[in-house]
mmCIF file of C-alpha atoms in Angstrom:
data_model
loop_
_atom_site.group_PDB
_atom_site.id
_atom_site.type_symbol
_atom_site.label_atom_id
_atom_site.label_comp_id
_atom_site.label_asym_id
_atom_site.label_seq_id
_atom_site.Cartn_x
_atom_site.Cartn_y
_atom_site.Cartn_z
ATOM 1 C CA MET W 645 -5.549 0.573 9.295
ATOM 2 C CA THR W 646 -8.277 3.148 9.523
ATOM 3 C CA GLY W 647 -11.825 2.151 8.738
ATOM 4 C CA TRP W 648 -14.787 4.437 8.336
ATOM 5 C CA PRO W 649 -18.399 3.316 8.625
ATOM 6 C CA SER W 650 -20.056 2.100 5.475
ATOM 7 C CA CYS W 651 -21.459 5.601 4.881
ATOM 8 C CA ARG W 652 -24.919 4.275 4.128
ATOM 9 C CA ARG W 653 -27.183 7.255 3.654
ATOM 10 C CA SER W 654 -30.357 7.393 5.675
ATOM 11 C CA ARG W 655 -33.429 6.796 3.527
ATOM 12 C CA ALA W 656 -35.395 8.950 5.944
ATOM 13 C CA ALA W 657 -33.247 11.893 4.902
ATOM 14 C CA GLU W 658 -34.337 11.403 1.288
ATOM 15 C CA PRO W 659 -38.147 11.198 1.402
ATOM 16 C CA GLY W 660 -38.541 11.421 -2.347
ATOM 17 C CA ARG W 661 -35.908 8.922 -3.349
ATOM 18 C CA ARG W 662 -37.041 6.125 -5.606
ATOM 19 C CA ASP W 663 -35.524 2.805 -4.731
ATOM 20 C CA ALA W 664 -34.873 1.714 -8.314
ATOM 21 C CA GLY W 665 -31.721 2.965 -9.937
ATOM 22 C CA GLY W 666 -31.165 5.900 -7.622
ATOM 23 C CA ALA W 667 -33.551 8.190 -9.526
ATOM 24 C CA GLY W 668 -34.790 11.317 -7.826
ATOM 25 C CA ASP W 669 -38.351 12.456 -7.325
ATOM 26 C CA GLY W 670 -38.343 15.774 -9.147
ATOM 27 C CA GLY W 671 -38.561 18.240 -6.303
ATOM 28 C CA SER W 672 -39.962 16.549 -3.225
ATOM 29 C CA GLY W 673 -37.492 18.038 -0.785
ATOM 30 C CA ARG W 674 -34.606 15.664 -1.416
ATOM 31 C CA PRO W 675 -31.326 17.311 -0.366
ATOM 32 C CA PRO W 676 -29.171 18.456 -3.287
ATOM 33 C CA ARG W 677 -26.309 16.245 -4.359
ATOM 34 C CA PRO W 678 -22.890 17.601 -3.384
ATOM 35 C CA ARG W 679 -20.898 19.117 -6.220
ATOM 36 C CA LEU W 680 -17.760 17.336 -7.319
ATOM 37 C CA LEU W 681 -15.850 20.458 -8.311
ATOM 38 C CA PRO W 682 -15.857 23.244 -5.724
ATOM 39 C CA GLY W 683 -13.670 26.004 -7.116
ATOM 40 C CA LEU W 684 -12.721 24.057 -10.248
ATOM 41 C CA ALA W 685 -15.329 25.178 -12.753
ATOM 42 C CA ARG W 686 -13.348 24.557 -15.918
ATOM 43 C CA GLY W 687 -14.719 23.428 -19.229
ATOM 44 C CA VAL W 688 -12.878 21.311 -21.766
ATOM 45 C CA PRO W 689 -11.089 23.745 -24.099
ATOM 46 C CA ALA W 690 -12.326 23.829 -27.664
ATOM 47 C CA GLY W 691 -9.892 23.522 -30.485
ATOM 48 C CA PRO W 692 -7.889 20.948 -32.423
ATOM 49 C CA ALA W 693 -7.599 17.307 -31.576
ATOM 50 C CA ARG W 694 -5.780 16.472 -28.356
ATOM 51 C CA LYS W 695 -4.450 13.153 -27.150
ATOM 52 C CA ARG W 696 -5.195 11.949 -23.661
ATOM 53 C CA GLY W 697 -4.157 8.481 -22.612
ATOM 54 C CA GLY W 698 -3.794 7.412 -26.233
ATOM 55 C CA VAL W 699 -7.332 8.506 -27.104
ATOM 56 C CA GLN W 700 -7.909 11.177 -29.713
ATOM 57 C CA VAL W 701 -10.322 13.847 -28.469
ATOM 58 C CA ARG W 702 -11.662 16.586 -30.715
ATOM 59 C CA GLN W 703 -13.879 19.471 -29.739
ATOM 60 C CA GLU W 704 -16.262 20.454 -32.500
ATOM 61 C CA THR W 705 -15.895 24.094 -33.505
ATOM 62 C CA GLN W 706 -17.847 23.941 -36.770
ATOM 63 C CA GLY W 707 -21.370 22.977 -37.661
ATOM 64 C CA ALA W 708 -22.301 20.160 -40.024
ATOM 65 C CA GLY W 709 -22.336 22.547 -43.012
ATOM 66 C CA GLY W 710 -18.915 24.002 -42.320
ATOM 67 C CA GLY W 711 -20.251 27.156 -40.677
ATOM 68 C CA PRO W 712 -19.996 28.126 -37.016
ATOM 69 C CA ALA W 713 -21.213 25.506 -34.594
ATOM 70 C CA ALA W 714 -24.613 26.069 -33.041
ATOM 71 C CA ALA W 715 -24.691 27.551 -29.561
ATOM 72 C CA PRO W 716 -24.512 24.844 -26.897
ATOM 73 C CA SER W 717 -27.781 23.788 -25.357
ATOM 74 C CA PRO W 718 -28.663 24.942 -21.821
ATOM 75 C CA ALA W 719 -27.852 21.434 -20.584
ATOM 76 C CA ARG W 720 -24.382 21.577 -22.142
ATOM 77 C CA GLN W 721 -23.808 25.024 -20.684
ATOM 78 C CA ARG W 722 -24.677 23.749 -17.222
ATOM 79 C CA LEU W 723 -22.358 20.768 -17.747
ATOM 80 C CA ALA W 724 -19.460 23.048 -18.664
ATOM 81 C CA ALA W 725 -20.145 25.388 -15.747
ATOM 82 C CA ALA W 726 -20.055 22.477 -13.315
ATOM 83 C CA GLY W 727 -16.770 21.286 -14.774
ATOM 84 C CA PHE W 728 -18.064 17.714 -14.896
ATOM 85 C CA GLU W 729 -17.139 17.108 -18.527
ATOM 86 C CA ALA W 730 -13.568 18.182 -17.845
ATOM 87 C CA VAL W 731 -13.338 15.768 -14.920
ATOM 88 C CA VAL W 732 -14.632 12.823 -16.950
ATOM 89 C CA ARG W 733 -12.459 13.550 -19.984
ATOM 90 C CA THR W 734 -9.235 14.101 -18.039
ATOM 91 C CA ARG W 735 -9.509 11.285 -15.501
ATOM 92 C CA ALA W 736 -6.793 8.716 -16.066
ATOM 93 C CA SER W 737 -5.493 5.691 -14.205
ATOM 94 C CA VAL W 738 -2.131 6.283 -12.526
ATOM 95 C CA ARG W 739 0.407 3.849 -11.141
ATOM 96 C CA SER W 740 2.781 6.239 -9.398
ATOM 97 C CA PHE W 741 1.993 8.332 -6.365
ATOM 98 C CA ARG W 742 3.381 11.288 -4.460
ATOM 99 C CA ASP W 743 4.808 10.424 -1.059
ATOM 100 C CA GLU W 744 2.399 12.736 0.747
ATOM 101 C CA PRO W 745 -0.353 11.873 3.222
ATOM 102 C CA VAL W 746 -3.927 12.424 2.093
ATOM 103 C CA PRO W 747 -5.950 14.412 4.652
ATOM 104 C CA ARG W 748 -8.564 12.187 6.246
ATOM 105 C CA ASP W 749 -11.270 14.776 5.723
ATOM 106 C CA ASP W 750 -10.542 14.606 1.986
ATOM 107 C CA VAL W 751 -10.872 10.827 2.015
ATOM 108 C CA ARG W 752 -14.138 11.076 3.932
ATOM 109 C CA LEU W 753 -15.488 13.506 1.338
ATOM 110 C CA MET W 754 -14.503 11.202 -1.538
ATOM 111 C CA VAL W 755 -16.282 8.304 0.151
ATOM 112 C CA GLU W 756 -19.351 10.399 0.940
ATOM 113 C CA LEU W 757 -19.595 11.409 -2.703
ATOM 114 C CA ALA W 758 -19.159 7.777 -3.733
ATOM 115 C CA THR W 759 -22.227 6.851 -1.692
ATOM 116 C CA ARG W 760 -24.312 9.119 -3.923
ATOM 117 C CA ALA W 761 -23.937 6.609 -6.770
ATOM 118 C CA ALA W 762 -26.990 4.876 -8.176
ATOM 119 C CA ASN W 763 -27.477 1.485 -6.564
ATOM 120 C CA ALA W 764 -29.916 -1.391 -6.684
ATOM 121 C CA GLY W 765 -32.989 -0.829 -4.551
ATOM 122 C CA ASN W 766 -31.164 1.886 -2.599
ATOM 123 C CA ALA W 767 -29.590 -1.016 -0.706
ATOM 124 C CA GLN W 768 -26.180 0.704 -0.719
ATOM 125 C CA PRO W 769 -24.417 -2.692 -0.651
ATOM 126 C CA TRP W 770 -20.935 -1.387 0.054
ATOM 127 C CA LEU W 771 -18.373 -0.914 2.765
ATOM 128 C CA PHE W 772 -15.399 1.433 2.382
ATOM 129 C CA VAL W 773 -12.240 0.867 4.425
ATOM 130 C CA ALA W 774 -9.366 3.349 4.197
ATOM 131 C CA VAL W 775 -5.949 1.797 4.821
ATOM 132 C CA GLU W 776 -3.005 4.028 5.734
ATOM 133 C CA ASP W 777 -0.783 1.622 7.661
ATOM 134 C CA VAL W 778 2.251 0.572 5.604
ATOM 135 C CA GLY W 779 2.365 -2.903 7.133
ATOM 136 C CA THR W 780 -1.284 -3.559 6.340
ATOM 137 C CA LYS W 781 -0.864 -2.383 2.758
ATOM 138 C CA GLU W 782 2.154 -4.651 2.370
ATOM 139 C CA ALA W 783 0.179 -7.611 3.738
ATOM 140 C CA MET W 784 -2.557 -6.890 1.201
ATOM 141 C CA ARG W 785 0.009 -6.693 -1.593
ATOM 142 C CA ALA W 786 1.615 -9.958 -0.533
ATOM 143 C CA ALA W 787 -1.758 -11.734 -0.455
ATOM 144 C CA VAL W 788 -2.582 -10.603 -3.991
ATOM 145 C CA ALA W 789 0.895 -11.532 -5.244
ATOM 146 C CA ALA W 790 0.622 -14.986 -3.665
ATOM 147 C CA ALA W 791 -2.711 -15.592 -5.397
ATOM 148 C CA VAL W 792 -1.241 -14.660 -8.785
ATOM 149 C CA ASP W 793 1.848 -16.789 -8.140
ATOM 150 C CA ALA W 794 -0.366 -19.756 -7.296
ATOM 151 C CA MET W 795 -2.217 -19.278 -10.571
ATOM 152 C CA ALA W 796 1.095 -19.192 -12.427
ATOM 153 C CA GLY W 797 1.784 -22.681 -11.101
ATOM 154 C CA TRP W 798 -1.314 -24.201 -12.695
ATOM 155 C CA PRO W 799 -0.711 -26.504 -15.675
ATOM 156 C CA GLU W 800 -3.129 -24.362 -17.674
ATOM 157 C CA ALA W 801 -0.884 -21.329 -17.113
ATOM 158 C CA ARG W 802 1.979 -22.800 -19.109
ATOM 159 C CA GLY W 803 2.795 -20.295 -21.826
ATOM 160 C CA GLU W 804 1.152 -17.429 -19.894
ATOM 161 C CA ARG W 805 4.058 -16.620 -17.587
ATOM 162 C CA ARG W 806 4.802 -13.247 -19.162
ATOM 163 C CA ALA W 807 1.145 -12.202 -19.076
ATOM 164 C CA LEU W 808 0.834 -13.281 -15.449
ATOM 165 C CA ALA W 809 3.948 -11.302 -14.543
ATOM 166 C CA ALA W 810 2.169 -8.212 -15.881
ATOM 167 C CA VAL W 811 -0.962 -9.152 -13.937
ATOM 168 C CA ARG W 812 1.116 -9.431 -10.769
ATOM 169 C CA ARG W 813 2.680 -6.023 -11.352
ATOM 170 C CA TYR W 814 -0.582 -4.233 -12.122
ATOM 171 C CA ALA W 815 -2.464 -5.953 -9.297
ATOM 172 C CA THR W 816 -0.025 -4.934 -6.575
ATOM 173 C CA PHE W 817 1.127 -1.382 -7.318
ATOM 174 C CA PHE W 818 -1.656 -0.048 -5.082
ATOM 175 C CA ALA W 819 0.531 -0.692 -2.016
ATOM 176 C CA ALA W 820 2.668 2.348 -2.892
ATOM 177 C CA ALA W 821 -0.281 4.738 -2.505
ATOM 178 C CA PRO W 822 -0.368 6.815 0.697
ATOM 179 C CA VAL W 823 -3.924 5.632 1.351
ATOM 180 C CA VAL W 824 -5.788 2.685 -0.159
ATOM 181 C CA VAL W 825 -9.588 2.621 -0.134
ATOM 182 C CA ALA W 826 -10.799 -0.967 -0.149
ATOM 183 C CA VAL W 827 -14.399 -1.306 -1.351
ATOM 184 C CA PHE W 828 -16.305 -4.363 -0.169
ATOM 185 C CA VAL W 829 -19.511 -5.764 -1.660
ATOM 186 C CA LEU W 830 -22.156 -6.467 0.973
ATOM 187 C CA PRO W 831 -24.767 -9.213 0.538
ATOM 188 C CA TYR W 832 -27.788 -8.057 -1.422
ATOM 189 C CA GLU W 833 -30.909 -10.130 -2.011
ATOM 190 C CA SER W 834 -33.911 -8.834 -3.919
ATOM 191 C CA THR W 835 -37.368 -10.344 -4.209
ATOM 192 C CA SER W 836 -36.306 -11.842 -7.531
ATOM 193 C CA ASP W 837 -33.302 -13.476 -5.868
ATOM 194 C CA ARG W 838 -35.462 -15.093 -3.210
ATOM 195 C CA LEU W 839 -37.963 -16.353 -5.775
ATOM 196 C CA MET W 840 -35.271 -17.798 -8.034
ATOM 197 C CA ALA W 841 -33.637 -19.565 -5.091
ATOM 198 C CA ALA W 842 -36.980 -20.956 -3.933
ATOM 199 C CA HIS W 843 -37.632 -22.176 -7.482
ATOM 200 C CA GLY W 844 -34.400 -24.171 -7.359
ATOM 201 C CA LEU W 845 -32.093 -22.090 -9.558
ATOM 202 C CA ASP W 846 -28.461 -22.421 -8.537
ATOM 203 C CA GLN W 847 -26.190 -19.420 -7.953
ATOM 204 C CA ALA W 848 -24.708 -19.475 -11.464
ATOM 205 C CA ALA W 849 -28.165 -19.452 -13.067
ATOM 206 C CA ARG W 850 -29.341 -16.653 -10.774
ATOM 207 C CA ASP W 851 -26.249 -14.591 -11.586
ATOM 208 C CA ARG W 852 -26.895 -14.942 -15.320
ATOM 209 C CA LEU W 853 -30.443 -13.669 -14.897
ATOM 210 C CA ARG W 854 -29.810 -10.917 -12.372
ATOM 211 C CA ALA W 855 -26.497 -9.538 -13.785
ATOM 212 C CA ARG W 856 -25.131 -9.046 -10.248
ATOM 213 C CA PRO W 857 -26.784 -5.745 -9.259
ATOM 214 C CA ASP W 858 -24.629 -5.696 -6.123
ATOM 215 C CA LEU W 859 -21.433 -5.585 -8.189
ATOM 216 C CA GLN W 860 -22.950 -3.025 -10.553
ATOM 217 C CA SER W 861 -23.812 -0.808 -7.584
ATOM 218 C CA VAL W 862 -20.355 -1.047 -6.041
ATOM 219 C CA GLY W 863 -18.749 -0.455 -9.438
ATOM 220 C CA ALA W 864 -20.744 2.756 -9.814
ATOM 221 C CA ALA W 865 -19.676 3.860 -6.335
ATOM 222 C CA ALA W 866 -16.018 3.082 -7.050
ATOM 223 C CA GLN W 867 -16.116 5.081 -10.289
ATOM 224 C CA THR W 868 -17.715 8.014 -8.486
ATOM 225 C CA LEU W 869 -14.968 7.838 -5.873
ATOM 226 C CA CYS W 870 -12.328 7.917 -8.631
ATOM 227 C CA LEU W 871 -13.959 10.945 -10.250
ATOM 228 C CA ALA W 872 -14.144 12.725 -6.899
ATOM 229 C CA ALA W 873 -10.480 11.984 -6.190
ATOM 230 C CA HIS W 874 -9.476 13.282 -9.626
ATOM 231 C CA ALA W 875 -11.564 16.436 -9.206
ATOM 232 C CA MET W 876 -9.883 17.080 -5.852
ATOM 233 C CA GLY W 877 -6.443 16.836 -7.437
#
């Protein structure tokens, strides 16, 4: 198993960063965000409807009145030049993998890009661990499978055996990947959390009010990692 540090960015390196929501400061010297698509500046081709993953996608080539479509706005032109729209539209979940090692430098870059995701209070409440060892991946798979099997034995699961078999299959295919990036959620406590706890609210009540900003932050980082991996091929 190979673990990298949590890749928490230094706040000192981003003097203009606002803590809330990962917003920038509008030109205070903050270093530019790395681009997701070096050498892959492709736009989404215009034309008739295409199907991707069962979803119908149509590029508009005509205006509302039937005439030629208006020229894209500067923002849309920049989006196409960066290739970002193509990455988002073509990303798809896969459950089969090539039997080829992934260069560690590539994994490090994916993780570094993931740490650029918006996160609550700039707390960066995540830890990324890259797992290459086959035995470790198999142990992870077995642990997940055992948890699903235990659930299948509950009285409440009677009649759900087929659905749980699918859950078991989809929850364990990750072990076949050449490298697995496990993303951990680190403890995060805001001022609101401390006040709610001091006021006597239990964890369930606090979670309903706070909407788990730690999980939202890690979810954003995981999605950014997936987009980076897709952009890198």
